[in-house]
XYZ file of C-alpha atoms in Angstrom:
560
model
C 12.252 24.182 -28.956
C 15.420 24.940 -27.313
C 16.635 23.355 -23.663
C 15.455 25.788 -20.756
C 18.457 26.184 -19.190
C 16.934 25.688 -15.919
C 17.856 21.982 -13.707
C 16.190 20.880 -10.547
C 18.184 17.963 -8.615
C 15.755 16.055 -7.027
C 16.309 12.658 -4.092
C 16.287 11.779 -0.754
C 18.015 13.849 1.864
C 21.373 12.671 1.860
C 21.937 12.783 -2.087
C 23.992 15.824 -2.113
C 22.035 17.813 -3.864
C 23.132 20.991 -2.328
C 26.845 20.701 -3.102
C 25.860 19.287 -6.448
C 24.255 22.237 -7.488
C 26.565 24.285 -6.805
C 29.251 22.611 -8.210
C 27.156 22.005 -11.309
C 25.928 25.809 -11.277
C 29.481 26.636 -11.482
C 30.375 24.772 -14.188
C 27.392 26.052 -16.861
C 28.000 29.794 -15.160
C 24.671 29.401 -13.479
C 23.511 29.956 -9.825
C 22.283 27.499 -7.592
C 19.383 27.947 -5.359
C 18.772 25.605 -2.374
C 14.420 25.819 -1.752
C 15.097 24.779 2.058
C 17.459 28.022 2.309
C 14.381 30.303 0.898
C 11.481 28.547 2.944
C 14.010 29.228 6.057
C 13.691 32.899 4.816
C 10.292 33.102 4.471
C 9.170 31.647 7.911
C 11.280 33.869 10.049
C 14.565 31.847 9.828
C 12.862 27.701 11.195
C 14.151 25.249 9.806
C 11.555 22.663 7.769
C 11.525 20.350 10.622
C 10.771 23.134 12.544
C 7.903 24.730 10.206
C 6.518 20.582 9.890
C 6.108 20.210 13.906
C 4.556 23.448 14.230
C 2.073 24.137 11.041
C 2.424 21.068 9.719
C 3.060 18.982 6.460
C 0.436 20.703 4.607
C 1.615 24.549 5.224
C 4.903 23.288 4.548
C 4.222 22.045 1.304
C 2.468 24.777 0.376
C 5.225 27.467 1.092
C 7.474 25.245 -0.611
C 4.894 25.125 -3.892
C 5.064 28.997 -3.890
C 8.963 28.684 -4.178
C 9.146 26.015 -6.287
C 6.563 28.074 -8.872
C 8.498 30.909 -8.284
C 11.814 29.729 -9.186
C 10.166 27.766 -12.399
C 10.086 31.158 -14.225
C 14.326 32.038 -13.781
C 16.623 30.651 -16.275
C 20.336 29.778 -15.917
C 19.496 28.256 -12.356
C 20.352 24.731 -10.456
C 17.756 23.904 -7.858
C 18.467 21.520 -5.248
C 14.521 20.589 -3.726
C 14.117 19.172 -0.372
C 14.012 15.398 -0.351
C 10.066 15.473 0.033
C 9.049 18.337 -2.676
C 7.612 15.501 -5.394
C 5.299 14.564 -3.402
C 3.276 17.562 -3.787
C 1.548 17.768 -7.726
C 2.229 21.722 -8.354
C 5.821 21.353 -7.036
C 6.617 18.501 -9.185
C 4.538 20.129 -12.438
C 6.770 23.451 -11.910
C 9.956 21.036 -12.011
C 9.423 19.317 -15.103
C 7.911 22.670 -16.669
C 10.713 24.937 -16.058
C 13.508 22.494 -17.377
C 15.027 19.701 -16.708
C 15.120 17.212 -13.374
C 17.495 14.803 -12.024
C 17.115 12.115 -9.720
C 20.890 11.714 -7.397
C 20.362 8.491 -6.342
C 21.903 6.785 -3.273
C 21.772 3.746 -0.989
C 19.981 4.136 2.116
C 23.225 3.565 4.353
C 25.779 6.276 1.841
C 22.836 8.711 2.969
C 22.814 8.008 6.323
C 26.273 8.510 6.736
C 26.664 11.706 4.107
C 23.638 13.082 6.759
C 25.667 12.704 9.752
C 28.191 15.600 8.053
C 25.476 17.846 6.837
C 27.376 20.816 7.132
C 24.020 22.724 8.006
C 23.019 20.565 10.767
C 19.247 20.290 9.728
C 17.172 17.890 11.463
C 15.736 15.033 9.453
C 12.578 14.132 10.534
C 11.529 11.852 7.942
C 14.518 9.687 7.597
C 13.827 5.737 7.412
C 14.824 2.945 4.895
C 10.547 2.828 4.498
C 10.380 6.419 3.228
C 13.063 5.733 1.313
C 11.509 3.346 -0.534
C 8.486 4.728 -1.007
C 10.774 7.992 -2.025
C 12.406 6.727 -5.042
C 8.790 5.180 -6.975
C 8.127 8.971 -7.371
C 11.592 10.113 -7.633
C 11.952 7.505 -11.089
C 8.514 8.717 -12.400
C 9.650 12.369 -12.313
C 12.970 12.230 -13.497
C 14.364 13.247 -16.993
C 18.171 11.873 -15.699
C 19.286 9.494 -13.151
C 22.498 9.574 -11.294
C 23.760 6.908 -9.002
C 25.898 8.446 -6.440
C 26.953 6.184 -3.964
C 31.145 6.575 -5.386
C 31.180 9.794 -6.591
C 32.141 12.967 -5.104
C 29.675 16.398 -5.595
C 32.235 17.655 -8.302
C 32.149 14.144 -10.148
C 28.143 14.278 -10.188
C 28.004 17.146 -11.160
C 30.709 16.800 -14.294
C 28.495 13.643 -15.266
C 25.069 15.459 -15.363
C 26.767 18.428 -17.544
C 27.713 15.847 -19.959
C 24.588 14.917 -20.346
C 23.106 17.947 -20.340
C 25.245 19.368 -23.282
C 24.878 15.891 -25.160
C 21.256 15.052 -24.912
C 19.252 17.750 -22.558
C 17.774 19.176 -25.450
C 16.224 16.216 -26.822
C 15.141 14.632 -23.258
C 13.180 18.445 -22.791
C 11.729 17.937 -26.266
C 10.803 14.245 -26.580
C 7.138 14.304 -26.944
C 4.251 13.447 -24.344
C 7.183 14.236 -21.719
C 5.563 16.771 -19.705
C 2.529 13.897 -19.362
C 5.041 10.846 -19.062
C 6.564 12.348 -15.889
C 3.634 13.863 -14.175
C 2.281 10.512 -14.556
C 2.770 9.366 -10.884
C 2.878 5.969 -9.642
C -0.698 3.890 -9.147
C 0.192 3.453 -5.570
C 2.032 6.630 -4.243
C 4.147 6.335 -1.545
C 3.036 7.611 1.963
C 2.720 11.638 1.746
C 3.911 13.159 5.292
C 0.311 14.265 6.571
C -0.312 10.497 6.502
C 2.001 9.194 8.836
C 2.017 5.205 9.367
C 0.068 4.573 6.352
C 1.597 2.002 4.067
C -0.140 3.396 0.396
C -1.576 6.413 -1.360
C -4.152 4.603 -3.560
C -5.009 6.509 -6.432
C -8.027 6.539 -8.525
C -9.999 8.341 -10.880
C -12.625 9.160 -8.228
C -10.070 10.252 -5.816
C -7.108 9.154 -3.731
C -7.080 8.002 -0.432
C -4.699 6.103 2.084
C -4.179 2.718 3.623
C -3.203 1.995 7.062
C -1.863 -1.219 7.956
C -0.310 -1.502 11.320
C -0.597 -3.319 14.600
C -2.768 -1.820 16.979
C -4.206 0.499 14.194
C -8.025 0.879 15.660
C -6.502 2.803 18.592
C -5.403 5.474 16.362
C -8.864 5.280 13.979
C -10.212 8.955 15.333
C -7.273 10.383 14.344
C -7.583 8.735 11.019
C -10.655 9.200 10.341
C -10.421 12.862 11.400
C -7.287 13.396 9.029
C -9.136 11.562 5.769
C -12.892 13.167 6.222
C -12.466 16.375 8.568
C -16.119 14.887 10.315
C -17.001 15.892 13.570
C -19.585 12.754 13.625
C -18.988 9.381 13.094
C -21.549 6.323 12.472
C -19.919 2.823 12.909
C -21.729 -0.245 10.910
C -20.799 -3.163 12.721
C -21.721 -7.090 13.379
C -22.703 -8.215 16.483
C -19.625 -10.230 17.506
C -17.109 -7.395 15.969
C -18.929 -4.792 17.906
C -18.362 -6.696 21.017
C -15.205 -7.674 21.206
C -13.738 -4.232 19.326
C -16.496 -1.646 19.735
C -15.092 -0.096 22.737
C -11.960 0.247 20.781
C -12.755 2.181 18.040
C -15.428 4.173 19.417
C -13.161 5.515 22.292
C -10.380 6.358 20.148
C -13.326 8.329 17.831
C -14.093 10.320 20.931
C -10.880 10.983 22.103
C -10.032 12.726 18.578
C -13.336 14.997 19.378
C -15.589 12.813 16.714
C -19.225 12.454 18.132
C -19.844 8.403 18.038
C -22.812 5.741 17.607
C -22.743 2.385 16.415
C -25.305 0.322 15.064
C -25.414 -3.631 14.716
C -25.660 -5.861 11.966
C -26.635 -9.966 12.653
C -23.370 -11.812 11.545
C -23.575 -13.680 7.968
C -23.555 -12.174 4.343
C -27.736 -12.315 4.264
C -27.831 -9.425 6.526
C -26.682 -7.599 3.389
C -30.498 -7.101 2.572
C -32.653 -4.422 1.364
C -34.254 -4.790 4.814
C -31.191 -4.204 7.102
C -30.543 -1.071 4.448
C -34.014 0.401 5.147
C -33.593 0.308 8.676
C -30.141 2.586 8.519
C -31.269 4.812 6.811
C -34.045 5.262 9.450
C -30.700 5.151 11.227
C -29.072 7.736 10.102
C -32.122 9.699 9.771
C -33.189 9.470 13.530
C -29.755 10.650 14.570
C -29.750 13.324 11.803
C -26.451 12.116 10.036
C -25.563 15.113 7.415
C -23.718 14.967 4.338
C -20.194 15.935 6.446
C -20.162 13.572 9.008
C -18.694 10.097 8.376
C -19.193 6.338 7.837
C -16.585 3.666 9.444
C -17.132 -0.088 8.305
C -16.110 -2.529 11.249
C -15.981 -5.448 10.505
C -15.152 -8.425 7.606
C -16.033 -8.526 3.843
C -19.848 -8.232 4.804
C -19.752 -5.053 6.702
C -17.582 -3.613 4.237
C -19.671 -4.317 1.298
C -22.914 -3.444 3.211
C -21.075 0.142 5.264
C -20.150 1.382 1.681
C -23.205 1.189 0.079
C -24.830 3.219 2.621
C -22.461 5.444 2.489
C -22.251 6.149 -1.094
C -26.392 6.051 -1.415
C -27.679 7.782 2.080
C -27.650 11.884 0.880
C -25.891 11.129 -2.782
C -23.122 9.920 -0.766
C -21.079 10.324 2.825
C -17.738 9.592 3.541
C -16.571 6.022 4.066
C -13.687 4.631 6.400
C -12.724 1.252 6.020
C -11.429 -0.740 9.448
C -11.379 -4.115 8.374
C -10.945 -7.181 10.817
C -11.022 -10.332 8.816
C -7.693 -11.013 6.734
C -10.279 -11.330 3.695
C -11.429 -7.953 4.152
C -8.256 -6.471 4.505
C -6.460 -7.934 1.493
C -9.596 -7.689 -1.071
C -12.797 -6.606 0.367
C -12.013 -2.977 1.747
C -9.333 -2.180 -1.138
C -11.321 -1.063 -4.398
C -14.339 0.451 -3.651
C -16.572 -2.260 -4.746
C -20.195 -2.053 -2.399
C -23.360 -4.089 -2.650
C -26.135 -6.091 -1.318
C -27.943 -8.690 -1.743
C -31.478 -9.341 -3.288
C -34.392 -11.900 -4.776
C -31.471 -14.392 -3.597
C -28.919 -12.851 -5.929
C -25.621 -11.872 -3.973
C -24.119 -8.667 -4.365
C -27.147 -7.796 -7.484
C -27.526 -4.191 -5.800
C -24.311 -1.975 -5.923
C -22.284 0.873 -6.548
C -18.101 1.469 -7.487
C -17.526 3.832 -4.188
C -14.240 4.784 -2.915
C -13.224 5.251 0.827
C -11.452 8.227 2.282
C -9.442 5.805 4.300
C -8.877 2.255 5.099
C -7.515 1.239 8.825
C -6.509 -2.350 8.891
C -5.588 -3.289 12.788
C -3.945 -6.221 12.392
C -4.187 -7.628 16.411
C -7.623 -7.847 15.091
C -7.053 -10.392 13.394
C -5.941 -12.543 16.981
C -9.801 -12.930 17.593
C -11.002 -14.418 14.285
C -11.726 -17.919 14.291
C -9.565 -20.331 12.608
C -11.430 -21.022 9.572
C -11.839 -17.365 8.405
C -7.967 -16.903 8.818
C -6.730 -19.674 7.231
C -10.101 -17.956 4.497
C -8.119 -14.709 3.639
C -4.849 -16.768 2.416
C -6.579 -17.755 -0.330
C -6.757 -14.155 -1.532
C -3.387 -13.742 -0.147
C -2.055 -16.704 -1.873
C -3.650 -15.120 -5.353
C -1.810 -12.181 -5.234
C 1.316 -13.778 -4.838
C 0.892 -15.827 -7.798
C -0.515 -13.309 -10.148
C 1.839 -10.565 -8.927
C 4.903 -11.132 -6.584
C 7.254 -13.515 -6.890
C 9.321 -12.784 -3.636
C 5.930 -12.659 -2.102
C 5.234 -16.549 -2.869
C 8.568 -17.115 -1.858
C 7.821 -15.359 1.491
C 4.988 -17.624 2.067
C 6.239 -20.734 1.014
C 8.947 -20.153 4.076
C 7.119 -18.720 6.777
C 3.442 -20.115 6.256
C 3.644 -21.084 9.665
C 4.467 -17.828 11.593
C 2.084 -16.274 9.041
C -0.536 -18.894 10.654
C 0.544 -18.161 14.201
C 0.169 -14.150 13.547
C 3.195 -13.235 14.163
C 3.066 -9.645 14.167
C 6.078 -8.080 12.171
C 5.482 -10.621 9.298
C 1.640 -10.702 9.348
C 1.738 -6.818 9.113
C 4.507 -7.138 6.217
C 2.263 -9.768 4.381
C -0.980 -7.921 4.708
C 0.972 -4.240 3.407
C 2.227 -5.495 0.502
C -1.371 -7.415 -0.600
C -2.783 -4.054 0.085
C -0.193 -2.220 -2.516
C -0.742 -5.245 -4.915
C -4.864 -4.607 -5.049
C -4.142 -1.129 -4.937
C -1.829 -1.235 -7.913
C -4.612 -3.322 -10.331
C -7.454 -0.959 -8.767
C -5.578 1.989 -9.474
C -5.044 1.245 -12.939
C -8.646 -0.144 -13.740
C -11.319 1.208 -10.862
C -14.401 0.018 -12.465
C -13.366 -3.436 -14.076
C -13.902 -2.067 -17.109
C -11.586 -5.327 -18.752
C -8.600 -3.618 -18.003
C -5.968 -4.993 -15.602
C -8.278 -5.908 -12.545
C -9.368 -8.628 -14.420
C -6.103 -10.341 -13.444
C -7.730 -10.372 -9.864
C -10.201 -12.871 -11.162
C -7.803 -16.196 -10.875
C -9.526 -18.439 -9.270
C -12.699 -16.826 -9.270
C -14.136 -18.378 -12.368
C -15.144 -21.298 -10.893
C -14.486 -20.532 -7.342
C -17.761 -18.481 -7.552
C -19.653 -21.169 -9.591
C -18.466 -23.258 -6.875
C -19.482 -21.018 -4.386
C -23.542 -20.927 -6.352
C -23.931 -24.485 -6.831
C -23.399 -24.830 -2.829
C -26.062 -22.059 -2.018
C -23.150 -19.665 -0.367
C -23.087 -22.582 2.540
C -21.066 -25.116 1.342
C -17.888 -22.857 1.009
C -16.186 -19.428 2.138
C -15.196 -17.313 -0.719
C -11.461 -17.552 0.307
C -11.763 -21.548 0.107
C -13.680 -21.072 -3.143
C -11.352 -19.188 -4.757
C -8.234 -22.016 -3.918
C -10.430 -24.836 -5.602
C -10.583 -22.268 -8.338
C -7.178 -21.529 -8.549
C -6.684 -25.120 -8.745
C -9.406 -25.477 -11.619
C -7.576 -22.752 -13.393
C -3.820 -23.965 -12.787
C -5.306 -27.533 -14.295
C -7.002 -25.942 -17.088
C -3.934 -23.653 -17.857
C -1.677 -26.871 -17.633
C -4.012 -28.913 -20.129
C -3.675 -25.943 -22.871
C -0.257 -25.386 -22.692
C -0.463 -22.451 -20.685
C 0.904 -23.077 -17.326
C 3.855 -24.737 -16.483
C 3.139 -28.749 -14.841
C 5.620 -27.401 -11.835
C 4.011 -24.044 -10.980
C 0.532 -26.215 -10.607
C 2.173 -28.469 -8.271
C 4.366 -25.679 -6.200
C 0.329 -23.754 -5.926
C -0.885 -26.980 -4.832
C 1.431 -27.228 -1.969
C 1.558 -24.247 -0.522
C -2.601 -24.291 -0.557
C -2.711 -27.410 0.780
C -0.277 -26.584 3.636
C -2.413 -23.364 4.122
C -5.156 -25.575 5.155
C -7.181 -24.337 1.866
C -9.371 -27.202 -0.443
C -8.340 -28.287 -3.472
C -11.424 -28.835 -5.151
C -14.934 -28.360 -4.259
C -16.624 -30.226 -1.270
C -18.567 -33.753 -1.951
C -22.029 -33.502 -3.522
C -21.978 -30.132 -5.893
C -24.193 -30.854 -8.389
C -22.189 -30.699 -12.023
C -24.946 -29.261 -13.838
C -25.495 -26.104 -10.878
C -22.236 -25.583 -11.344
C -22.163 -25.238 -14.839
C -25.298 -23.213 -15.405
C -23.349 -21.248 -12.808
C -20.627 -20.662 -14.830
C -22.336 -19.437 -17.658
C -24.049 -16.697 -15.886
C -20.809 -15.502 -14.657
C -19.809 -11.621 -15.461
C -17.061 -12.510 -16.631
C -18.705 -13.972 -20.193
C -18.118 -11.614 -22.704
C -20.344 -12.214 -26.056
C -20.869 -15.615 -25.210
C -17.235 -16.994 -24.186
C -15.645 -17.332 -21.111
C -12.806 -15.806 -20.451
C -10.172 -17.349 -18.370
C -7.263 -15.809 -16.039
C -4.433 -18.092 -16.188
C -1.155 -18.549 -15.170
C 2.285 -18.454 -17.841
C 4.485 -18.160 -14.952
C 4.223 -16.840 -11.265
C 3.556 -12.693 -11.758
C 2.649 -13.757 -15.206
C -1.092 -13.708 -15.625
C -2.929 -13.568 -19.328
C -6.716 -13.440 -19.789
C -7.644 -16.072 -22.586
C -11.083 -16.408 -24.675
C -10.255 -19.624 -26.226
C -10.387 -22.392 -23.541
C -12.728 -25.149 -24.987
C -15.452 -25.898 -23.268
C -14.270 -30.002 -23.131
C -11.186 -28.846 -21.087
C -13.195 -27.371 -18.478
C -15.667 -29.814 -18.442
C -13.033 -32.686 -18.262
C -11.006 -30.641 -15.835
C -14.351 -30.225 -13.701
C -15.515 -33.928 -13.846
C -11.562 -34.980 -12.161
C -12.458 -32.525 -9.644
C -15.695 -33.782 -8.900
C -14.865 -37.309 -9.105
C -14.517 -39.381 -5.659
């Protein structure tokens, strides 16, 4: 198949890919097509900005679509798209159908200045070293061709992407599964601009939906909620002690966004995840006539979200769910995945469902009102991520534990965002922990649930069983050769410093624990299978720990 002679410059505004084009247009004997000039045309001469603040991001993206399809069908044509057109799935499939694309890259500050002399004078309203960021994840995923630009002029660009294109266009076009390769967008997309303030687009089979991390986020939830489900009734699932304190909150900013609001109550404590407490809302939901339209929010910590979500996803085949977690545990694990469930015949979480939730609102000042203990909790899922995913992440940690601890608000917002995208990521790539990549999540859980058993869900918090684990499994990995003797010692630190255990609590019964442990999910014909730790962001799964290491590693733990 021969090379369409069709190119579409993609990259943030800034980039140069107007003058590019047309330098590059006039150099193959091509024109060059700018899509902001023709959506100026076609909406009676406004600007994007101006066609953004007044229809919105969605019209917007749809005129632009239109063009973008449009243009896919010309030949001997340079596009230059506006900085935002990947975003939208039948912009991006008409780039990479009609030819060729390339990414002009750029620092943040070269585009900041190169937009300060944009000859046009078109406002940028989406313009921040954020965006950017987010930006170029997509911009690398669609791109045949990359071009860094930050010392070369538009005619220099534009000489270096026609030697390519004579040299090796026609076997980029060609190369097979390309078409799928770059319409394969990231796990985690970056923040689309009808979802302002949120920090991911997480993407699953069963749909995509975004998280919100912010300060101060539950004053904003109606307008949230309204953007994810469209409901003009919401029904908050609370605790008694997060209703109180945070009720007002979020049920005024529901009203003020022209949702219709009640709340009902929950008893604090993971047994009020009961068949019981699910009988009565349904009789709930039923008294106040709750249709299949109106919406869900979870309020609360790990229990609310579990319980919220599988009312939602059972009450009429399913309602829309909107997570607004307030524990640090339920923001960095509980609310990110979809996972639902209650309890029953004494079994925790035996009842459940994989269901996904149109949103999730994390207000982090919530977090100023949770007792000690269940802070200090969620860093043991925080801490987990680190080590089986981010590097600079540990690093983070290991210098600021302390303002982390005190809630400071930039950093605690930064920390709790980026544990979000790293859940999001392994979700996105394996929703229903079907042994794909989310079993990397499991460190630490291994025996950090067995732990959790033996003591009769009393003894320990999940986020405290799931450092002893991590310490069981750091030991273990250390005994087979697996994990390096310093990366044990540099975990045990910084959990210790968090204020986290290091093994399980005085008087767990060694037998409970291992009868425990072999009733785990994660035994698969028999053996156990083992998340451990090569390096930090370096997790493997093994099925051939012997049973004598884990035993022996369990008996120092245990031991006085």
């Amino acid at each position: 198949m021969s090379t369409p002679e069709h190119i579409t410059l993609i990259g943030f505004s800034g980039t140069g890919k107007t003058e590019v084009a047309k330098r590059l247009a006039a150099l193959l004997g091509w024109e060059a097509i700018d899509s902001d000039d023709l959506i100026e045309q076609r909406s009676g001469g406004r600007t994007p900005a101006e066609v953004i603040a007044e229809e919105g991001e969605f019209r917007f993206r749809a005129i632009e679509a239109v063009i973008l399809s449009e243009l896919a069908s010309r030949q001997r044509l340079v596009v230059a798209c506006g900085g935002g057109a990947p975003v939208n799935e039948t912009s991006r499939r008409s780039m990479v159908e009609a030819g060729l694309a390339v990414w002009l890259d750029a620092h943040f500050e070269e585009t900041e200045a190169r937009d300060g002399n944009d000859s046009k004078g078109r406002e940028r309203p989406l313009r921040s070293p954020r965006i950017f960021d987010q930006r170029a994840a997509l911009y690398r995923t669609t791109a045949d061709y990359t071009v860094l630009t930050d010392t070369l002029t538009p005619e220099d660009v534009a000489k270096v992407i026609l030697a390519w294109y004579r040299l090796v266009g026609e076997g980029a076009y060609n190369r097979p599964g390309r078409i799928e390769q770059l319409l394969r967008v990231p796990s985690v997309m970056p923040a689309a601009l009808d979802t302002p303030h949120a920090t991911a687009i997480i993407r699953t089979a069963s749909g995509d939906y975004p998280a919100y991390v912010d300060w101060g986020g539950l004053e904003r939830l109606g307008e949230y909620v309204k953007r994810a489900t469209g409901a003009r009734r919401a029904f908050v699932i609370s605790d008694d002690n997060v209703l109180g304190i945070w009720g007002e909150t979020a049920l005024s900013s529901l009203r003020e966004a022209g949702i219709d609001a009640a709340s009902l109550a929950l008893e604090p404590g993971d047994g009020s995840k009961s068949i019981e407490n699910a009988g009565r809302a349904y009789d709930w939901l039923a008294s106040l006539r709750a249709e299949r339209r109106d919406a869900i929010v979870a309020l609360g910590g790990g229990m609310v979200d579990d319980f919220a979500g599988f009312i939602a996803g059972t009450y009429m085949r399913g309602m829309p769910v909107v997570q607004a977690p307030t524990s640090l545990l339920a923001m960095v694990d509980a609310s990110i995945g979809g996972k639902t469930a209650i309890n029953h015949v004494g079994v925790k979480n035996i009842v459940g469902l994989f269901y996904q939730p149109r949103a999730v609102v994390a207000d982090v000042a919530t977090l100023k009102t949770l007792p000690r203990r269940a802070l200090v909790e969620g860093l043991g899922e925080v801490i987990k991520h680190a080590l089986i995913r981010d590097p600079e992440l540990l690093e983070l940690l290991e210098v600021r534990l302390d303002d982390l601890l005190a809630l400071e608000p930039e950093l605690t917002t930064q920390v709790i965002a980026r544990n979000v995208q790293i859940k999001g990521e392994v979700v996105s790539e394996d929703e229903r922990e079907t042994g794909g990549v989310r079993e990397i999540l499991n460190y630490g859980h291994t025996l950090g649930h067995a732990f959790e058993a033996a003591g009769g869900y009393e003894s320990l918090l999940h986020g405290e069983a799931v450092a002893a684990g991590m310490m069981a499994a750091a030991e273990i990995g250390r005994r087979v050769g697996v994990t390096p003797p310093e990366l044990v010692e540099r975990q045990r630190k910084l959990i210790e410093r968090a204020g986290l255990p290091l093994r399980p609590p005085p008087g767990l019964d060694r037998e409970r624990i291992l009868a425990a442990l072999s009733l785990d999910k994660k035994v698969v014909a028999g053996g156990q299978r083992w998340v451990l730790l090569e390096g930090v962001g370096r997790p493997v799964v093994r099925a051939d720990v012997p049973s004598s290491v884990v035993e022996a590693v369990l008996d120092d733990l245990l031991s006085p």
